[in-house]
mmCIF file of C-alpha atoms (C1' of nucleotides) in Angstrom:
data_model
loop_
_atom_site.group_PDB
_atom_site.id
_atom_site.type_symbol
_atom_site.label_atom_id
_atom_site.label_comp_id
_atom_site.label_asym_id
_atom_site.label_seq_id
_atom_site.Cartn_x
_atom_site.Cartn_y
_atom_site.Cartn_z
ATOM 1 C CA MET A 1355 37.085 71.028 11.206
ATOM 2 C CA SER A 1356 34.350 69.086 13.437
ATOM 3 C CA GLU A 1357 35.360 65.894 12.303
ATOM 4 C CA ASN A 1358 32.788 63.162 13.498
ATOM 5 C CA ILE A 1359 32.852 60.883 16.190
ATOM 6 C CA GLY A 1360 33.351 57.092 14.305
ATOM 7 C CA SER A 1361 36.695 59.611 12.222
ATOM 8 C CA ILE A 1362 38.128 60.931 15.263
ATOM 9 C CA ILE A 1363 37.920 56.827 17.323
ATOM 10 C CA ASP A 1364 39.276 55.913 14.693
ATOM 11 C CA GLN A 1365 42.140 58.251 13.950
ATOM 12 C CA TYR A 1366 43.577 58.803 17.812
ATOM 13 C CA PHE A 1367 41.987 55.327 19.314
ATOM 14 C CA PRO A 1368 42.570 52.301 17.159
ATOM 15 C CA GLU A 1369 42.445 50.337 19.421
ATOM 16 C CA PHE A 1370 39.318 50.383 20.024
ATOM 17 C CA GLU A 1371 36.655 47.661 19.079
ATOM 18 C CA GLU A 1372 34.171 48.867 16.418
ATOM 19 C CA GLY A 1373 30.359 47.762 19.328
ATOM 20 C CA LEU A 1374 33.024 50.244 21.623
ATOM 21 C CA LYS A 1375 33.472 53.424 18.425
ATOM 22 C CA LYS A 1376 29.604 52.613 17.729
ATOM 23 C CA GLU A 1377 29.020 52.962 22.563
ATOM 24 C CA ILE A 1378 30.992 56.196 21.712
ATOM 25 C CA GLU A 1379 29.181 57.297 18.435
ATOM 26 C CA ILE A 1380 25.896 57.373 20.549
ATOM 27 C CA SER A 1381 27.343 58.587 24.374
ATOM 28 C CA GLY A 1382 30.263 60.312 23.605
ATOM 29 C CA LEU A 1383 29.648 64.017 23.550
ATOM 30 C CA ASN A 1384 32.499 65.827 21.472
ATOM 31 C CA LYS A 1385 33.099 69.638 23.456
ATOM 32 C CA LYS A 1386 35.406 71.974 22.789
ATOM 33 C CA PHE A 1387 37.076 73.748 25.999
ATOM 34 C CA LYS A 1388 38.625 77.357 25.459
ATOM 35 C CA ALA A 1389 42.293 77.545 26.677
ATOM 36 C CA GLY A 1390 42.473 78.272 30.619
ATOM 37 C CA SER A 1391 39.140 76.767 31.525
ATOM 38 C CA LEU A 1392 38.420 74.619 34.327
ATOM 39 C CA LEU A 1393 37.530 71.167 33.214
ATOM 40 C CA MET A 1394 37.025 69.617 36.931
ATOM 41 C CA ASN A 1395 37.137 71.511 40.088
ATOM 42 C CA ILE A 1396 37.220 70.110 43.818
ATOM 43 C CA GLY A 1397 35.257 68.530 45.218
ATOM 44 C CA GLU A 1398 33.112 68.009 41.933
ATOM 45 C CA GLU A 1399 31.290 65.397 41.030
ATOM 46 C CA ILE A 1400 32.594 63.060 37.947
ATOM 47 C CA SER A 1401 29.598 62.441 35.520
ATOM 48 C CA HIS A 1402 31.972 62.100 32.261
ATOM 49 C CA ILE A 1403 35.663 61.023 31.766
ATOM 50 C CA PRO A 1404 37.168 63.087 28.714
ATOM 51 C CA LEU A 1405 38.976 60.599 25.754
ATOM 52 C CA VAL A 1406 41.091 63.998 24.028
ATOM 53 C CA TYR A 1407 41.963 64.022 20.765
ATOM 54 C CA ASP A 1408 43.165 68.151 20.793
ATOM 55 C CA GLY A 1409 45.106 70.499 22.747
ATOM 56 C CA THR A 1410 46.749 69.345 26.574
ATOM 57 C CA VAL A 1411 45.041 69.597 29.692
ATOM 58 C CA ARG A 1412 47.108 70.037 33.035
ATOM 59 C CA ILE A 1413 45.994 67.471 35.767
ATOM 60 C CA PHE A 1414 47.428 68.275 39.356
ATOM 61 C CA ARG A 1415 45.996 68.668 42.910
ATOM 62 C CA GLU A 1416 45.640 71.494 45.077
ATOM 63 C CA ASP A 1417 45.860 71.870 49.494
ATOM 64 C CA GLU A 1418 44.735 74.057 51.113
ATOM 65 C CA GLN A 1419 46.052 77.197 50.104
ATOM 66 C CA GLY A 1420 45.852 77.053 47.242
ATOM 67 C CA ASN A 1421 49.324 75.522 46.601
ATOM 68 C CA GLU A 1422 49.757 73.455 43.543
ATOM 69 C CA LEU A 1423 50.699 69.871 42.194
ATOM 70 C CA LEU A 1424 51.515 69.402 39.020
ATOM 71 C CA LEU A 1425 50.351 65.055 38.560
ATOM 72 C CA TYR A 1426 50.311 65.760 34.826
ATOM 73 C CA TYR A 1427 49.391 66.198 31.739
ATOM 74 C CA LEU A 1428 46.580 64.865 28.941
ATOM 75 C CA GLU A 1429 48.100 64.790 25.155
ATOM 76 C CA PRO A 1430 45.805 63.882 22.245
ATOM 77 C CA GLY A 1431 45.177 60.075 22.564
ATOM 78 C CA ASP A 1432 45.121 60.166 26.871
ATOM 79 C CA SER A 1433 42.494 60.081 29.318
ATOM 80 C CA CYS A 1434 41.899 60.942 32.689
ATOM 81 C CA ALA A 1435 43.066 58.011 34.437
ATOM 82 C CA ILE A 1436 41.930 59.235 38.739
ATOM 83 C CA SER A 1437 38.357 59.888 36.596
ATOM 84 C CA LEU A 1438 38.557 56.428 34.803
ATOM 85 C CA VAL A 1439 38.890 54.739 38.271
ATOM 86 C CA CYS A 1440 36.497 57.181 40.042
ATOM 87 C CA SER A 1441 33.501 55.999 38.365
ATOM 88 C CA GLY A 1442 33.387 53.451 41.398
ATOM 89 C CA ARG A 1443 32.687 54.480 43.773
ATOM 90 C CA GLU A 1444 34.493 58.147 44.668
ATOM 91 C CA GLN A 1445 31.990 59.958 42.555
ATOM 92 C CA TYR A 1446 33.842 63.004 43.586
ATOM 93 C CA ALA A 1447 37.483 64.807 42.728
ATOM 94 C CA ARG A 1448 39.734 64.988 44.387
ATOM 95 C CA ILE A 1449 41.911 66.804 41.532
ATOM 96 C CA LYS A 1450 41.733 69.973 39.134
ATOM 97 C CA ALA A 1451 41.378 69.928 35.558
ATOM 98 C CA ILE A 1452 42.345 73.600 33.374
ATOM 99 C CA ALA A 1453 42.826 73.352 29.669
ATOM 100 C CA ILE A 1454 46.646 74.765 28.579
ATOM 101 C CA ASP A 1455 45.069 74.964 25.340
ATOM 102 C CA GLN A 1456 42.495 74.851 23.045
ATOM 103 C CA THR A 1457 41.033 71.512 23.985
ATOM 104 C CA ARG A 1458 38.859 69.568 22.654
ATOM 105 C CA ALA A 1459 37.779 65.732 23.944
ATOM 106 C CA ILE A 1460 34.553 63.370 23.663
ATOM 107 C CA MET A 1461 33.112 63.687 27.008
ATOM 108 C CA ILE A 1462 31.447 59.953 27.963
ATOM 109 C CA PRO A 1463 28.460 59.748 30.648
ATOM 110 C CA ILE A 1464 30.743 58.216 33.540
ATOM 111 C CA ASN A 1465 27.833 55.175 34.239
ATOM 112 C CA LEU A 1466 28.657 53.536 31.618
ATOM 113 C CA MET A 1467 31.794 52.419 32.512
ATOM 114 C CA ASP A 1468 31.284 49.402 34.559
ATOM 115 C CA SER A 1469 29.890 48.071 31.329
ATOM 116 C CA TRP A 1470 32.455 49.096 28.965
ATOM 117 C CA MET A 1471 34.759 46.744 31.772
ATOM 118 C CA HIS A 1472 33.245 43.563 30.611
ATOM 119 C CA LYS A 1473 31.758 44.457 27.305
ATOM 120 C CA TYR A 1474 35.039 45.866 25.856
ATOM 121 C CA LYS A 1475 38.062 44.018 25.762
ATOM 122 C CA SER A 1476 39.827 46.689 24.405
ATOM 123 C CA TRP A 1477 37.850 49.116 26.773
ATOM 124 C CA TYR A 1478 39.543 47.084 30.161
ATOM 125 C CA TYR A 1479 43.033 47.667 28.085
ATOM 126 C CA PHE A 1480 42.363 51.243 27.542
ATOM 127 C CA VAL A 1481 41.868 51.691 31.441
ATOM 128 C CA LEU A 1482 44.769 49.593 32.682
ATOM 129 C CA GLU A 1483 47.043 51.087 30.654
ATOM 130 C CA THR A 1484 46.408 54.846 30.984
ATOM 131 C CA TYR A 1485 46.231 53.637 35.442
ATOM 132 C CA ARG A 1486 49.611 51.698 34.350
ATOM 133 C CA LEU A 1487 51.385 54.408 32.755
ATOM 134 C CA ARG A 1488 50.368 57.329 35.173
ATOM 135 C CA LEU A 1489 51.608 55.534 37.733
ATOM 136 C CA GLU A 1490 55.065 54.822 36.825
ATOM 137 C CA GLU A 1491 54.575 58.535 35.861
ATOM 138 C CA ALA A 1492 54.062 59.242 39.315
ATOM 139 C CA LEU A 1493 56.839 57.372 41.127
ATOM 140 C CA GLN A 1494 59.071 59.324 39.184
ATOM 141 C CA THR A 1495 58.204 62.351 40.348
ATOM 142 C CA ILE A 1496 57.927 60.771 44.269
ATOM 143 C CA ASP A 1497 61.299 59.673 43.186
ATOM 144 C CA SER A 1498 62.479 62.682 41.743
ATOM 145 C CA ILE A 1499 61.420 64.873 44.487
ATOM 146 C CA ALA A 1500 62.540 62.732 47.038
ATOM 147 C CA PHE A 1501 66.421 61.868 45.710
ATOM 148 C CA LYS A 1502 66.889 64.576 43.824
ATOM 149 C CA LYS A 1503 68.114 68.208 43.732
ATOM 150 C CA MET A 1504 66.287 71.310 43.020
ATOM 151 C CA ASP A 1505 68.249 71.908 39.891
ATOM 152 C CA GLU A 1506 67.320 68.224 38.073
ATOM 153 C CA ARG A 1507 63.732 68.778 38.865
ATOM 154 C CA LEU A 1508 63.710 72.024 37.300
ATOM 155 C CA ILE A 1509 65.919 70.670 33.979
ATOM 156 C CA HIS A 1510 63.566 67.866 34.319
ATOM 157 C CA HIS A 1511 60.744 70.687 34.459
ATOM 158 C CA LEU A 1512 62.088 72.274 31.383
ATOM 159 C CA ARG A 1513 62.214 69.556 29.756
ATOM 160 C CA LYS A 1514 58.085 68.221 30.002
ATOM 161 C CA LYS A 1515 56.908 71.482 30.098
ATOM 162 C CA SER A 1516 58.184 72.139 26.928
ATOM 163 C CA GLU A 1517 57.264 68.847 25.486
ATOM 164 C CA ALA A 1518 53.485 69.153 27.351
ATOM 165 C CA LEU A 1519 53.679 72.616 24.704
ATOM 166 C CA ASN A 1520 55.309 71.147 21.942
ATOM 167 C CA THR A 1521 57.113 74.776 21.777
ATOM 168 C CA LEU A 1522 60.659 75.443 22.956
ATOM 169 C CA VAL A 1523 59.755 79.041 24.099
ATOM 170 C CA ILE A 1524 58.192 78.324 27.263
ATOM 171 C CA LYS A 1525 55.845 81.229 28.517
ATOM 172 C CA VAL A 1526 56.013 81.108 32.191
ATOM 173 C CA THR A 1527 57.706 82.964 35.028
ATOM 174 C CA HIS A 1528 60.206 82.421 37.319
ATOM 175 C CA GLN A 1529 57.291 83.216 40.299
ATOM 176 C CA ASP A 1530 54.856 79.988 38.687
ATOM 177 C CA LEU A 1531 57.958 77.798 37.912
ATOM 178 C CA ALA A 1532 58.548 78.421 41.891
ATOM 179 C CA PHE A 1533 54.578 77.678 42.787
ATOM 180 C CA GLU A 1534 54.648 73.487 39.816
ATOM 181 C CA LEU A 1535 58.188 72.428 42.254
ATOM 182 C CA ASN A 1536 56.610 73.700 44.926
ATOM 183 C CA THR A 1537 59.941 76.161 45.894
ATOM 184 C CA SER A 1538 60.868 79.097 46.181
ATOM 185 C CA ARG A 1539 60.660 82.357 43.236
ATOM 186 C CA GLU A 1540 64.667 83.096 44.499
ATOM 187 C CA VAL A 1541 65.620 79.518 44.079
ATOM 188 C CA VAL A 1542 63.878 79.449 40.674
ATOM 189 C CA SER A 1543 65.706 82.376 39.089
ATOM 190 C CA ARG A 1544 68.964 81.767 40.601
ATOM 191 C CA LEU A 1545 69.085 78.035 39.290
ATOM 192 C CA LEU A 1546 67.738 78.846 35.845
ATOM 193 C CA LYS A 1547 70.787 81.709 35.672
ATOM 194 C CA LYS A 1548 73.574 79.354 36.258
ATOM 195 C CA LEU A 1549 70.819 77.332 33.579
ATOM 196 C CA GLU A 1550 71.394 80.707 30.916
ATOM 197 C CA GLN A 1551 75.937 80.646 32.208
ATOM 198 C CA LYS A 1552 75.464 76.604 30.433
ATOM 199 C CA LYS A 1553 73.892 77.862 27.079
ATOM 200 C CA MET A 1554 71.174 75.457 27.734
ATOM 201 C CA ILE A 1555 68.801 78.129 28.291
ATOM 202 C CA ALA A 1556 67.646 81.908 26.986
ATOM 203 C CA LEU A 1557 66.059 84.068 29.144
ATOM 204 C CA SER A 1558 63.966 86.733 28.929
ATOM 205 C CA ARG A 1559 60.717 88.447 30.348
ATOM 206 C CA ASN A 1560 57.967 86.334 30.873
ATOM 207 C CA SER A 1561 59.457 83.470 28.433
ATOM 208 C CA ILE A 1562 62.717 80.690 28.816
ATOM 209 C CA LYS A 1563 63.845 79.211 25.803
ATOM 210 C CA ILE A 1564 65.359 75.737 25.817
ATOM 211 C CA ILE A 1565 68.533 75.909 23.774
ATOM 212 C CA ASN A 1566 70.525 72.461 24.807
ATOM 213 C CA LEU A 1567 68.570 71.323 27.456
ATOM 214 C CA ILE A 1568 70.559 68.347 29.059
ATOM 215 C CA ASP A 1569 70.885 67.322 32.661
ATOM 216 C CA ALA A 1570 73.883 68.913 34.045
ATOM 217 C CA PRO A 1571 76.123 66.585 36.390
ATOM 218 C CA THR A 1572 75.463 68.682 38.987
ATOM 219 C CA GLU A 1573 78.817 69.973 40.776
ATOM 220 C "C1'" DA B 977 55.982 109.756 33.205
ATOM 221 C "C1'" DC B 978 54.830 106.792 37.097
ATOM 222 C "C1'" DA B 979 52.928 102.357 38.280
ATOM 223 C "C1'" DT B 980 53.081 97.927 38.509
ATOM 224 C "C1'" DT B 981 55.167 93.164 38.486
ATOM 225 C "C1'" DA B 982 58.845 89.601 36.766
ATOM 226 C "C1'" DA B 983 63.989 89.120 38.131
ATOM 227 C "C1'" DG B 984 67.932 89.412 40.328
ATOM 228 C "C1'" DT B 985 70.813 90.055 44.749
ATOM 229 C "C1'" DG B 986 73.115 89.446 49.602
ATOM 230 C "C1'" DA B 987 72.619 88.414 53.784
ATOM 231 C "C1'" DT B 988 70.613 85.540 57.466
ATOM 232 C "C1'" DT B 989 68.224 80.754 58.936
ATOM 233 C "C1'" DA C 864 67.029 75.558 50.155
ATOM 234 C "C1'" DA C 865 64.455 78.629 52.185
ATOM 235 C "C1'" DT C 866 62.622 83.220 53.111
ATOM 236 C "C1'" DC C 867 63.141 89.029 53.474
ATOM 237 C "C1'" DA C 868 64.624 92.767 52.225
ATOM 238 C "C1'" DC C 869 65.620 95.433 48.777
ATOM 239 C "C1'" DT C 870 67.204 97.014 44.240
ATOM 240 C "C1'" DT C 871 66.613 97.187 39.102
ATOM 241 C "C1'" DA C 872 64.454 96.416 34.745
ATOM 242 C "C1'" DA C 873 61.007 95.916 32.069
ATOM 243 C "C1'" DT C 874 55.982 96.323 30.918
ATOM 244 C "C1'" DG C 875 50.957 99.475 31.487
ATOM 245 C "C1'" DT C 876 48.765 103.022 31.655
#
DNA sequence: ACATTAAGTGATT
DNA sequence: AATCACTTAATGT
């Protein structure tokens, strides 16, 4: 699986024009990250932006107490919207990025961003599109926090997780879920139990199996 | 067998 | 829905 950058671009970013592809071949670094490794931390200077083509990366914010708020996942074909725009003024990351699986990405030096935005229409649209998608997601998350009850949020979260990890058996503790949803472990346990009784999931220690996750009309 | 960690439960706010 | 205090179950050493 040691493909060259050009064929990776063809496969995962086919919309990029030839000139852009050439530049990526010249300046991009093909990197591999182990599962669990930190791609970016808060306060770090952003020097490269990733074009992910294999694996999954978790992007999240963290507050002073170390509480995490999941922002989104990066999957093959994605890039990090926040770092794309950080290119200009804001040189320091305000988010944390951790590889969930082994992840491979082409790293592009941030100093090229400005000129690429002008030179390559396909890059310009790629950035806009990435940003638009994330904004949409962020809005969804906001109203899910603001208007939805915990049970709906949990279902939503589990579904997302299962999609992102591409598995029906999610390896996670109730405590982790509680952390991700900013609630308490007991609440998660109780809600999961309800979902289990409705035959939507199956529970066992450290893992949750998705059986039939449909939005349950809350009683 | 024992210690540790995850999960379940009831009561209280 | 959060928190506390406690129990029970599963797992590692």
